GROMACS .gro file of N, CA and C in nm:
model
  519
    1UNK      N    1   6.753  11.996  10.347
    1UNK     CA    2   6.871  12.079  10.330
    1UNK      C    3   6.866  12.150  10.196
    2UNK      N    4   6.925  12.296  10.230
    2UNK     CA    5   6.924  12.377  10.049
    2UNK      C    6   7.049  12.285   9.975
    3UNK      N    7   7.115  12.216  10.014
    3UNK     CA    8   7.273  12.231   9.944
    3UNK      C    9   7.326  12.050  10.071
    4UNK      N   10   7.182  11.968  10.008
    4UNK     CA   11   7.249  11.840  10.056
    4UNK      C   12   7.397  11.817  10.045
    5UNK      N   13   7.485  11.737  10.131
    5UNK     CA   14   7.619  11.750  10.089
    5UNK      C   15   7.570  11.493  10.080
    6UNK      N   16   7.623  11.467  10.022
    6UNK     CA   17   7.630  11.347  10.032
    6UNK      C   18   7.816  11.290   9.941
    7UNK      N   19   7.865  11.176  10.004
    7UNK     CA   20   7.921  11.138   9.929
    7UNK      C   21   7.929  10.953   9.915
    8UNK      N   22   7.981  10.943   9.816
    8UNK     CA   23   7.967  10.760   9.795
    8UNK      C   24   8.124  10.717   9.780
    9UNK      N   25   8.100  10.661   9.861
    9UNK     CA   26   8.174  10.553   9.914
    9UNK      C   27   8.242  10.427   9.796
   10UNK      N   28   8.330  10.348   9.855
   10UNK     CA   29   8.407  10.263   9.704
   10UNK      C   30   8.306  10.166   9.689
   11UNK      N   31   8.237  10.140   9.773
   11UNK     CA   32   8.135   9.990   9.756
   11UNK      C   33   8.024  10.062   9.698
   12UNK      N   34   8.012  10.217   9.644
   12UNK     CA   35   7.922  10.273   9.589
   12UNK      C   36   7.749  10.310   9.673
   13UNK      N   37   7.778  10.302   9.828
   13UNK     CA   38   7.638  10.359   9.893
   13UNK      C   39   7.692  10.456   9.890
   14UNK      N   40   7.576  10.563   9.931
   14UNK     CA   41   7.596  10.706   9.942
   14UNK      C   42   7.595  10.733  10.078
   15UNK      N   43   7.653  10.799  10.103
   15UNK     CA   44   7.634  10.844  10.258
   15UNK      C   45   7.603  11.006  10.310
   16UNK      N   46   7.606  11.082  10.422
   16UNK     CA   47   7.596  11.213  10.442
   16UNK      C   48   7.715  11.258  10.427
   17UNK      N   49   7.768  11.344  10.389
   17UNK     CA   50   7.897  11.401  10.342
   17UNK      C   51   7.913  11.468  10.483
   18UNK      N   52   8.032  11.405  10.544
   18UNK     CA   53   8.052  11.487  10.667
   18UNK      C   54   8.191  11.477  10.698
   19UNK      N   55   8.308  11.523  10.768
   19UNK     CA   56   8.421  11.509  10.764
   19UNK      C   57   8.493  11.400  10.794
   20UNK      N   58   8.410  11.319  10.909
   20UNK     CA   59   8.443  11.196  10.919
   20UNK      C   60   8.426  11.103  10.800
   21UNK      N   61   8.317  11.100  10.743
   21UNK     CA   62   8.327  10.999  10.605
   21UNK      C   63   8.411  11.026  10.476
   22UNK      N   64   8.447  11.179  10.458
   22UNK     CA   65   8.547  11.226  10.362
   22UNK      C   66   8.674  11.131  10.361
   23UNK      N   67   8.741  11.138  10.553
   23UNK     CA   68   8.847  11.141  10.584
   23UNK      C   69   8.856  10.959  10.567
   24UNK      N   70   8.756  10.912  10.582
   24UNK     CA   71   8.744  10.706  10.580
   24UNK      C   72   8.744  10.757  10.422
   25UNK      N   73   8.651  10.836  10.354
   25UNK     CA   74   8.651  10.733  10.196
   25UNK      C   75   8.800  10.768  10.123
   26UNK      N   76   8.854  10.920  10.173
   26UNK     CA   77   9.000  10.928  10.140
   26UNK      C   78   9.105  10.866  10.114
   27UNK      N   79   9.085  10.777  10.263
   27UNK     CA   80   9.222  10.748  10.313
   27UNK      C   81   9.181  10.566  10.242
   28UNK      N   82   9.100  10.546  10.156
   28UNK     CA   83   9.084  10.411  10.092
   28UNK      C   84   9.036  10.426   9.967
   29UNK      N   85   9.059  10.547   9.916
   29UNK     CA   86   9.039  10.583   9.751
   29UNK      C   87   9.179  10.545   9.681
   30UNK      N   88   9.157  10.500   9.544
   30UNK     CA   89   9.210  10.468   9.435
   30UNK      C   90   9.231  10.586   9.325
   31UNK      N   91   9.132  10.672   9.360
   31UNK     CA   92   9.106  10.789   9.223
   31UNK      C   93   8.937  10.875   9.350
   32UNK      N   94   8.992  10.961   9.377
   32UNK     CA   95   8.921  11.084   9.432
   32UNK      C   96   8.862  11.178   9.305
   33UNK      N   97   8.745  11.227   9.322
   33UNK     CA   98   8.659  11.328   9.225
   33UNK      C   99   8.590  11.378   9.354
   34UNK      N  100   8.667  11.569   9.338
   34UNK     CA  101   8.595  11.597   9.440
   34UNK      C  102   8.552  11.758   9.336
   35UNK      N  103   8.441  11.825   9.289
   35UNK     CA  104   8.381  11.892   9.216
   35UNK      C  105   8.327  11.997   9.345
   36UNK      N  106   8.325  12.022   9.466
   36UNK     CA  107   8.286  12.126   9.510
   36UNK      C  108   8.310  12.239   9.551
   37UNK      N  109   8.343  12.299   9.632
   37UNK     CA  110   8.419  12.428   9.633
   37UNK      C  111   8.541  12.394   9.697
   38UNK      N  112   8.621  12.453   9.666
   38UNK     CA  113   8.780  12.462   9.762
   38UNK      C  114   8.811  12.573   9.745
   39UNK      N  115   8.957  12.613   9.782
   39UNK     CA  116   9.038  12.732   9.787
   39UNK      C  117   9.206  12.664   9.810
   40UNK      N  118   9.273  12.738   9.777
   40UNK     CA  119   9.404  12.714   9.816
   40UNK      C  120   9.432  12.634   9.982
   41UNK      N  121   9.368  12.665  10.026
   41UNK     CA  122   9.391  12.605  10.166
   41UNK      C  123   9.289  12.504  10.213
   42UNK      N  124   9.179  12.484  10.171
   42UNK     CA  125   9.063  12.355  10.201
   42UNK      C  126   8.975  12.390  10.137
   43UNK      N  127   8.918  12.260  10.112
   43UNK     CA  128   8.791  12.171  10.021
   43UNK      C  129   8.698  12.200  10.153
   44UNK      N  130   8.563  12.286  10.113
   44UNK     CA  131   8.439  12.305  10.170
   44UNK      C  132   8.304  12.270  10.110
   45UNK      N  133   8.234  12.253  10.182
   45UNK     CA  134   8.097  12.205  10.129
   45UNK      C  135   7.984  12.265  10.212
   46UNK      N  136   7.885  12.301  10.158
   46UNK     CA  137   7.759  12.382  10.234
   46UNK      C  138   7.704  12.266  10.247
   47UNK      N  139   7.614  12.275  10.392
   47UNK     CA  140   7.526  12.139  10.422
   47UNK      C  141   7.415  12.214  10.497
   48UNK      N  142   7.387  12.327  10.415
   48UNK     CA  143   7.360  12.437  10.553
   48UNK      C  144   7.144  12.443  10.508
   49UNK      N  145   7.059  12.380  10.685
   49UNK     CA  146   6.923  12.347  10.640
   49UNK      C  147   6.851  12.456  10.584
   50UNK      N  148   6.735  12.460  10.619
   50UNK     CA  149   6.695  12.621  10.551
   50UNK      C  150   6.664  12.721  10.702
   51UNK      N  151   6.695  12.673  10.827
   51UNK     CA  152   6.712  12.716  10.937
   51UNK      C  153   6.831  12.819  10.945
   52UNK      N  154   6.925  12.763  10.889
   52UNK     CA  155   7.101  12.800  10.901
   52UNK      C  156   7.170  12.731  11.004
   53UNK      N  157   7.098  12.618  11.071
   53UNK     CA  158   7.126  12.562  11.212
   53UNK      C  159   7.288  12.461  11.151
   54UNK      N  160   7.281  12.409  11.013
   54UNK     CA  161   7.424  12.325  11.036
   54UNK      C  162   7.507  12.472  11.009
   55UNK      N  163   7.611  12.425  11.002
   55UNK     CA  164   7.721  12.458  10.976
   55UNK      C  165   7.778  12.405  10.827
   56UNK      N  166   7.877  12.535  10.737
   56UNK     CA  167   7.976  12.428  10.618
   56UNK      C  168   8.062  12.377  10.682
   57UNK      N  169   8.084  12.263  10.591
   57UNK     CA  170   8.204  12.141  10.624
   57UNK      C  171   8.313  12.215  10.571
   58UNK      N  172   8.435  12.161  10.610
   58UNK     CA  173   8.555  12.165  10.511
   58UNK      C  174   8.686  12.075  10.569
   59UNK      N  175   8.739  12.043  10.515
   59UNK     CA  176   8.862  11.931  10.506
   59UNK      C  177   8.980  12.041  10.478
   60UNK      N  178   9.049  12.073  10.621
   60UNK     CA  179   9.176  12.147  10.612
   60UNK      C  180   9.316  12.130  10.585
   61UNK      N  181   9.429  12.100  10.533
   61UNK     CA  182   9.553  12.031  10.567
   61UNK      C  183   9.614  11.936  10.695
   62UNK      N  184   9.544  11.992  10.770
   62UNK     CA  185   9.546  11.890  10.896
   62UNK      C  186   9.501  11.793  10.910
   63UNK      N  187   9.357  11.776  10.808
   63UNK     CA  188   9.289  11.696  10.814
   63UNK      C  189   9.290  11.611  10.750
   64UNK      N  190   9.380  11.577  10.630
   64UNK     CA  191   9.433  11.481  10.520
   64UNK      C  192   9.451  11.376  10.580
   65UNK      N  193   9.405  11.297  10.565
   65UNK     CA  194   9.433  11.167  10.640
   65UNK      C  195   9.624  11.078  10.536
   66UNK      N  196   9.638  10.984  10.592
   66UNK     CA  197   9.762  10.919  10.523
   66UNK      C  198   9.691  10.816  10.409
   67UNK      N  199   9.743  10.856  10.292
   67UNK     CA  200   9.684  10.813  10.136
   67UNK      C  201   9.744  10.720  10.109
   68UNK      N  202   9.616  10.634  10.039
   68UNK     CA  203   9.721  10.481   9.979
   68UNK      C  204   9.712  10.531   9.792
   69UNK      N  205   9.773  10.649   9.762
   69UNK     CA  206   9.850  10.667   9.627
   69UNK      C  207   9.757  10.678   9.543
   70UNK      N  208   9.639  10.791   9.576
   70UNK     CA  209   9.528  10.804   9.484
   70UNK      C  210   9.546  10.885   9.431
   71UNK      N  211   9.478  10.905   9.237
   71UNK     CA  212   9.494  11.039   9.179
   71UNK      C  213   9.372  11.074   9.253
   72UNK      N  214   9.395  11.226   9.310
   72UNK     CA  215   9.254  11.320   9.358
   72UNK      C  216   9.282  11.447   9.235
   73UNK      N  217   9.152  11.401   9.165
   73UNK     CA  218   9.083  11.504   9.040
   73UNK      C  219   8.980  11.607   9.109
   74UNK      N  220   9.036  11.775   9.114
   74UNK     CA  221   8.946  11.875   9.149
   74UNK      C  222   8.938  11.996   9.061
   75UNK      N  223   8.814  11.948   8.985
   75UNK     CA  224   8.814  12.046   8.878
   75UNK      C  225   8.739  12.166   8.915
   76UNK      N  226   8.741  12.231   9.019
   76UNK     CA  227   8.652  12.345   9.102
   76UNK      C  228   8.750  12.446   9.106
   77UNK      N  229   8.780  12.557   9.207
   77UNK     CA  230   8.846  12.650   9.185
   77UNK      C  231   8.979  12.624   9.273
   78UNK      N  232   9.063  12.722   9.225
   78UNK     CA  233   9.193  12.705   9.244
   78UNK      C  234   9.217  12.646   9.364
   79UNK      N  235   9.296  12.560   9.398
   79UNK     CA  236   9.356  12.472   9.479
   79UNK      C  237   9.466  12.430   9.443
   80UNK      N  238   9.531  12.475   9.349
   80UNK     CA  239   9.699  12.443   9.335
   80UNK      C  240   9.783  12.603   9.333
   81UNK      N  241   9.816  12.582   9.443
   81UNK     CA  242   9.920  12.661   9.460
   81UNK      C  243  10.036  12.669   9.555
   82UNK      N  244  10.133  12.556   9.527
   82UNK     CA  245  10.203  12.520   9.622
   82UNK      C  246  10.285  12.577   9.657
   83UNK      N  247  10.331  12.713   9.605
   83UNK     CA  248  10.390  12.845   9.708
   83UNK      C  249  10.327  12.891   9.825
   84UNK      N  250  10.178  12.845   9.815
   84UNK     CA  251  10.131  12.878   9.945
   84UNK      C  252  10.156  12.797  10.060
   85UNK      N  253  10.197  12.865  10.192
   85UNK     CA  254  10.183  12.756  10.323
   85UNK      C  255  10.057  12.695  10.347
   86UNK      N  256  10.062  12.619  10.372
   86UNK     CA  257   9.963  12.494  10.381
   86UNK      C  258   9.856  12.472  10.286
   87UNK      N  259   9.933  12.481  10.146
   87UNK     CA  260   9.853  12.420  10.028
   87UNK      C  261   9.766  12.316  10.053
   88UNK      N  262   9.661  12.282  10.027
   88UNK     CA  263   9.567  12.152  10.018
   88UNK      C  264   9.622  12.073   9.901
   89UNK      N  265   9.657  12.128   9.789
   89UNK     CA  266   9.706  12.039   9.707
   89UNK      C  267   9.851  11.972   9.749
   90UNK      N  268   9.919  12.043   9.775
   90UNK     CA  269  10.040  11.988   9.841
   90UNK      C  270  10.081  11.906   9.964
   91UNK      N  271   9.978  11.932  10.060
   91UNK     CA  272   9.930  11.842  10.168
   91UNK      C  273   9.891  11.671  10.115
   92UNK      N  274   9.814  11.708  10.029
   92UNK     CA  275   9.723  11.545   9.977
   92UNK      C  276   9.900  11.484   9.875
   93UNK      N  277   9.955  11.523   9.819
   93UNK     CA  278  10.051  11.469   9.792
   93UNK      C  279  10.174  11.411   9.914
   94UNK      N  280  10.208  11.509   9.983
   94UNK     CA  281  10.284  11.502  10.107
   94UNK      C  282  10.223  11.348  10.209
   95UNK      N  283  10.052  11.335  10.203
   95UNK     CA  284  10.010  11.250  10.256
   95UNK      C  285   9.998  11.106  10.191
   96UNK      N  286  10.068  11.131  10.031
   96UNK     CA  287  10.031  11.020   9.958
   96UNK      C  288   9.993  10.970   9.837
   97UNK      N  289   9.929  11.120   9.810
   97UNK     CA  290   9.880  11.097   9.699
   97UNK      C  291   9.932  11.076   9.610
   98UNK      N  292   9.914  10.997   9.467
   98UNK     CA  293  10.019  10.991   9.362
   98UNK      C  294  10.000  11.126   9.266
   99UNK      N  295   9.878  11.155   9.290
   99UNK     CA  296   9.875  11.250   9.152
   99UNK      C  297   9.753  11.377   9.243
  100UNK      N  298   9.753  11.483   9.182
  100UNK     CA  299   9.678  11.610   9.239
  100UNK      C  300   9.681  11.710   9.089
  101UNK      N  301   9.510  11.676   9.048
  101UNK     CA  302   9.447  11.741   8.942
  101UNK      C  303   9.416  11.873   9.028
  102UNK      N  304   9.418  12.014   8.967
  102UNK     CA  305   9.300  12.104   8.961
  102UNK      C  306   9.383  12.251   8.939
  103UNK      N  307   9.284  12.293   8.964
  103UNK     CA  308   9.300  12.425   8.851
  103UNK      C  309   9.410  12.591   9.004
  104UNK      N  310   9.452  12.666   8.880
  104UNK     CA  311   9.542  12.738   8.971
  104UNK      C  312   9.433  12.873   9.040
  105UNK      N  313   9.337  12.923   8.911
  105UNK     CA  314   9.272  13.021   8.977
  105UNK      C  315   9.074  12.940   8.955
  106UNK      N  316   8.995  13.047   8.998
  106UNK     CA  317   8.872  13.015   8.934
  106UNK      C  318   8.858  12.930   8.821
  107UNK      N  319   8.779  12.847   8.765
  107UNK     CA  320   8.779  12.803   8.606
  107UNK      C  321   8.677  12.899   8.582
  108UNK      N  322   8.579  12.965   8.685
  108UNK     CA  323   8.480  13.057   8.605
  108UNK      C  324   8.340  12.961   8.563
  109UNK      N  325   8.352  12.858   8.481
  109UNK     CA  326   8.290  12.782   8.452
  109UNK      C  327   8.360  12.632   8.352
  110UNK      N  328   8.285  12.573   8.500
  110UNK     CA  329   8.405  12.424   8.428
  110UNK      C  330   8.314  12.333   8.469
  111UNK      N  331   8.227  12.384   8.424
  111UNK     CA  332   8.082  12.237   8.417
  111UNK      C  333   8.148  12.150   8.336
  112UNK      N  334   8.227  12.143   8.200
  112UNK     CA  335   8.236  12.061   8.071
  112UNK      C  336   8.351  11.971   8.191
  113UNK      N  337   8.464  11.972   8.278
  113UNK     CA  338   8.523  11.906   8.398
  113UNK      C  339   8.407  11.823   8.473
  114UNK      N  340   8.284  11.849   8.517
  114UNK     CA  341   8.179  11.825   8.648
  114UNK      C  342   8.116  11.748   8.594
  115UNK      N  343   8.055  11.653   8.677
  115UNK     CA  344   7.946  11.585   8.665
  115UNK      C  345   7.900  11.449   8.766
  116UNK      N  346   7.861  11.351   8.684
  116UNK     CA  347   7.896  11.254   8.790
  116UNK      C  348   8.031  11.214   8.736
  117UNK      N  349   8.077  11.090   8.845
  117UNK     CA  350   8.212  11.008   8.811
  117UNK      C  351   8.204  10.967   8.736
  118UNK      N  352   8.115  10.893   8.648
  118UNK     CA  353   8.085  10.845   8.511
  118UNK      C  354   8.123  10.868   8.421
  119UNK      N  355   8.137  11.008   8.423
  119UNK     CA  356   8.136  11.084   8.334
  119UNK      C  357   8.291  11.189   8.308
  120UNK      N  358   8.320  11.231   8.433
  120UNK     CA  359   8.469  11.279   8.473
  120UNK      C  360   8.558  11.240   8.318
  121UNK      N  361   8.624  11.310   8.273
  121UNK     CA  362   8.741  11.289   8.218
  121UNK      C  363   8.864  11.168   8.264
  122UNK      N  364   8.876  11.248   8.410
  122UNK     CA  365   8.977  11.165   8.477
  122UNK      C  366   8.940  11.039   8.522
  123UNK      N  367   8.827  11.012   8.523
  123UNK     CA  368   8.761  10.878   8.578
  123UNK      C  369   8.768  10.776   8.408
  124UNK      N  370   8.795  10.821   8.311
  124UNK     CA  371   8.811  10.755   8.198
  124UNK      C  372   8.891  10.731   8.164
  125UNK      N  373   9.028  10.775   8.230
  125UNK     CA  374   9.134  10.738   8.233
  125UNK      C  375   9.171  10.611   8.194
  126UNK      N  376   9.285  10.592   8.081
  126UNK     CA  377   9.331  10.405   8.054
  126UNK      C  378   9.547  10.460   8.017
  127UNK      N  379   9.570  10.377   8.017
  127UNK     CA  380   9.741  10.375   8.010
  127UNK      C  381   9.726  10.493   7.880
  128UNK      N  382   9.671  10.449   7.806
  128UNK     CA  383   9.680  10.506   7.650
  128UNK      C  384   9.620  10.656   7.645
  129UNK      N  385   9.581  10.673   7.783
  129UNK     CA  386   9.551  10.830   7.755
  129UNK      C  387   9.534  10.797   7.912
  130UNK      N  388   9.664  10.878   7.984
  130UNK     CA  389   9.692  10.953   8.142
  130UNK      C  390   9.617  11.062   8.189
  131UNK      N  391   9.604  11.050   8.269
  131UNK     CA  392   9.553  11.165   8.370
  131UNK      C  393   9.664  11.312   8.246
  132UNK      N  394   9.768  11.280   8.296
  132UNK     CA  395   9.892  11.394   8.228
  132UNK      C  396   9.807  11.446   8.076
  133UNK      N  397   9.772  11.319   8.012
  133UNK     CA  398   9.721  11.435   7.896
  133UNK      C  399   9.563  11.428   7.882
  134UNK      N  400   9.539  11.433   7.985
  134UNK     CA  401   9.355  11.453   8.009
  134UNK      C  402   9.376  11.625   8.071
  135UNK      N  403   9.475  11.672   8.143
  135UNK     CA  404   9.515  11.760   8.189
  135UNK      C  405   9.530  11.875   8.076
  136UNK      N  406   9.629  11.823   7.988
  136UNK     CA  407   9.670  11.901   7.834
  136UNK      C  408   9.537  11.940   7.784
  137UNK      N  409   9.453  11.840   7.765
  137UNK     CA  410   9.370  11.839   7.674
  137UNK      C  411   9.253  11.939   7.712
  138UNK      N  412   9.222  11.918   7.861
  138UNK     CA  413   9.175  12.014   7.949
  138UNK      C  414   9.217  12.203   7.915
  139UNK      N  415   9.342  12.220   7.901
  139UNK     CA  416   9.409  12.347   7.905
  139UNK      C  417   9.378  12.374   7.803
  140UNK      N  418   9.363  12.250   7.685
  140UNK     CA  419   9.357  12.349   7.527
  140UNK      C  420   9.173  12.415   7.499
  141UNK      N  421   9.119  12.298   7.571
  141UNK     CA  422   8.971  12.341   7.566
  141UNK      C  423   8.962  12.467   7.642
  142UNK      N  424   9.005  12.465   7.764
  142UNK     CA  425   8.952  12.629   7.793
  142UNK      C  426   9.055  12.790   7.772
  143UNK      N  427   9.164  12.737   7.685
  143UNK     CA  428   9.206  12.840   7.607
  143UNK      C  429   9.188  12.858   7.510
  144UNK      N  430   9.083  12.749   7.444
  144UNK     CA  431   9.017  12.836   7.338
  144UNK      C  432   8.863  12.879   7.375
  145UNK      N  433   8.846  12.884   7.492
  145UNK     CA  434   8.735  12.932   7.532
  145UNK      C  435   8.687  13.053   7.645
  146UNK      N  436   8.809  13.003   7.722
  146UNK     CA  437   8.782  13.115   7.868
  146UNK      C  438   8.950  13.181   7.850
  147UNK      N  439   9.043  13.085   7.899
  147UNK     CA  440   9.154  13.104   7.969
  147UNK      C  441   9.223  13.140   7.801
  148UNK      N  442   9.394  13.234   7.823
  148UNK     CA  443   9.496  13.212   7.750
  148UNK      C  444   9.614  13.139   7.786
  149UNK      N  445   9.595  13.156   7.878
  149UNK     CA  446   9.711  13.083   7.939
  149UNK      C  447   9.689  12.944   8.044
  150UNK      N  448   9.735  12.822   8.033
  150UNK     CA  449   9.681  12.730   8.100
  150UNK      C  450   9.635  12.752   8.279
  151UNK      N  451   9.526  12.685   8.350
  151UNK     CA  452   9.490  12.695   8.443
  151UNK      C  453   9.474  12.607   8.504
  152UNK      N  454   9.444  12.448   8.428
  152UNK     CA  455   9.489  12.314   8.531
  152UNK      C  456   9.567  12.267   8.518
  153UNK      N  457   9.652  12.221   8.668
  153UNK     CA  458   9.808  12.165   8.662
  153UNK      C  459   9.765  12.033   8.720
  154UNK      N  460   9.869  11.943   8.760
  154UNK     CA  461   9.889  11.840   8.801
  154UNK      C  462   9.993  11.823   8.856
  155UNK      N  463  10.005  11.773   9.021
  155UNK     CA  464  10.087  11.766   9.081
  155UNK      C  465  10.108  11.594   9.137
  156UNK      N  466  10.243  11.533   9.042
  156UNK     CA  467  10.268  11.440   9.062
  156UNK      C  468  10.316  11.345   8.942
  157UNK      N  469  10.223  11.252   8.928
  157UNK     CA  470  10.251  11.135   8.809
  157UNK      C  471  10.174  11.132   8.727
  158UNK      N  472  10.262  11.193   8.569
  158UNK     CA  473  10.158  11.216   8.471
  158UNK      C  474  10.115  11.125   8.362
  159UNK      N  475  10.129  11.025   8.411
  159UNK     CA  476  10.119  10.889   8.358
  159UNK      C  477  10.031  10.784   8.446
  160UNK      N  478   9.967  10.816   8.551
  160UNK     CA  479   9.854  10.749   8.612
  160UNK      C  480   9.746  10.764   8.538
  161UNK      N  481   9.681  10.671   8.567
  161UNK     CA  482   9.543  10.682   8.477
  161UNK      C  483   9.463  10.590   8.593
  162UNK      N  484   9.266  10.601   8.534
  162UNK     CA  485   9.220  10.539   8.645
  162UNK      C  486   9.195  10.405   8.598
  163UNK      N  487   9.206  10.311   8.490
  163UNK     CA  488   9.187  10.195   8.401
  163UNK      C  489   9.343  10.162   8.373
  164UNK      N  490   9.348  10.022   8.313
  164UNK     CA  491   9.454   9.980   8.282
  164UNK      C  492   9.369   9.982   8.087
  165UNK      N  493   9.257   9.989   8.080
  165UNK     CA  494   9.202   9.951   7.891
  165UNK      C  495   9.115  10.063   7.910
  166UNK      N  496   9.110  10.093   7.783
  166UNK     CA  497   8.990  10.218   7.697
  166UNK      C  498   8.821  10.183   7.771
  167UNK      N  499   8.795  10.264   7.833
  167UNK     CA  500   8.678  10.264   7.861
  167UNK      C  501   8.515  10.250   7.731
  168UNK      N  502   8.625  10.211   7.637
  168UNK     CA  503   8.481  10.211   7.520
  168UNK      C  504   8.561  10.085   7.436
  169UNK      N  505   8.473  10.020   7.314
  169UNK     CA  506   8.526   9.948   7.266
  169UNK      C  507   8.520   9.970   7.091
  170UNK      N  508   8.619   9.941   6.975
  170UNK     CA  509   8.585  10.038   6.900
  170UNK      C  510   8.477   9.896   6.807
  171UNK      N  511   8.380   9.928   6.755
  171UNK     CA  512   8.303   9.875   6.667
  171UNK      C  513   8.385   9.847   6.527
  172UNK      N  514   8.378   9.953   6.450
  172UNK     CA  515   8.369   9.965   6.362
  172UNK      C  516   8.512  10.052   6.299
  173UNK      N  517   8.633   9.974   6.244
  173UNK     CA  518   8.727  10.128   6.218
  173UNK      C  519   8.696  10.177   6.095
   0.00000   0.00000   0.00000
């Protein structure tokens, strides 16, 4: 495939990224990181061989399965816009979610958001620093770089985080 799609699962195998496994690892996520393309209305993914024989995936509002109260972090292009009918961001809340990261238009470039989960901002999450001001902190970096005016919102609870303690430990003060 040009544009493997895979995703991993909570017990951490990887699997083929296909709508059925989205909709199982969804509907039993704690904290969602989804980095690939979306739009205001659904999260898509190219899986497409060098034939053109698959087809892209995508996960529509219909397709939200019922959420057990996960933050879903999407630092890709705009997907919050809940004036729109059948928002994707507004759907995944409506279904459950506690919290809904991502940005209102393009970020343009928001590699410094992407990577693995490891690495995520929002995946470093602890009480002492929320999703809510991983969000802030987010807006100030790319208004002093791309944006003037903020471009990732958060829809929900800005006080979730994905840890209950600091993901580092301090050595030395």
């Amino acid at each position: 495939d040009i544009f493997p799609g895979r995703i991993k699962g909570s017990d951490g195998t990887e699997h083929e990224l296909s709508l059925e496994k989205l909709i199982s690892t969804l509907s039993k996520a704690k904290f969602y990181y989804w980095s690939r393309h979306v739009s205001k209305r659904r999260w898509f993914w190219e899986n497409i061989g060098r034939d053109k024989s698959k087809q892209a995936g995508s996960l529509n509002p219909e397709d939200v399965p019922a959420l057990n109260a996960p933050v879903i972090y999407v630092p890709a292009c705009g997907s919050i816009a809940p004036w729109f009918e059948n928002n994707i961001a507004v759907e995944f809340i409506e279904k459950g979610a506690a919290a809904y990261a991502g940005h209102l238009f393009s970020p343009l470039n928001s590699g410094m958001f992407m990577g693995d989960m490891e690495v995520t901002p929002a995946a470093n999450s602890w009480t002492g620093f929320p999703i809510g001001m991983i969000v802030q902190q987010q807006n100030k970096v790319t208004g002093k770089m791309i944006f003037q005016v903020p471009n990732f919102f958060l829809l929900g609870n800005p006080f979730l985080s994905a840890e209950t303690t600091p993901p580092y430990s301090i050595i030395n003060d």
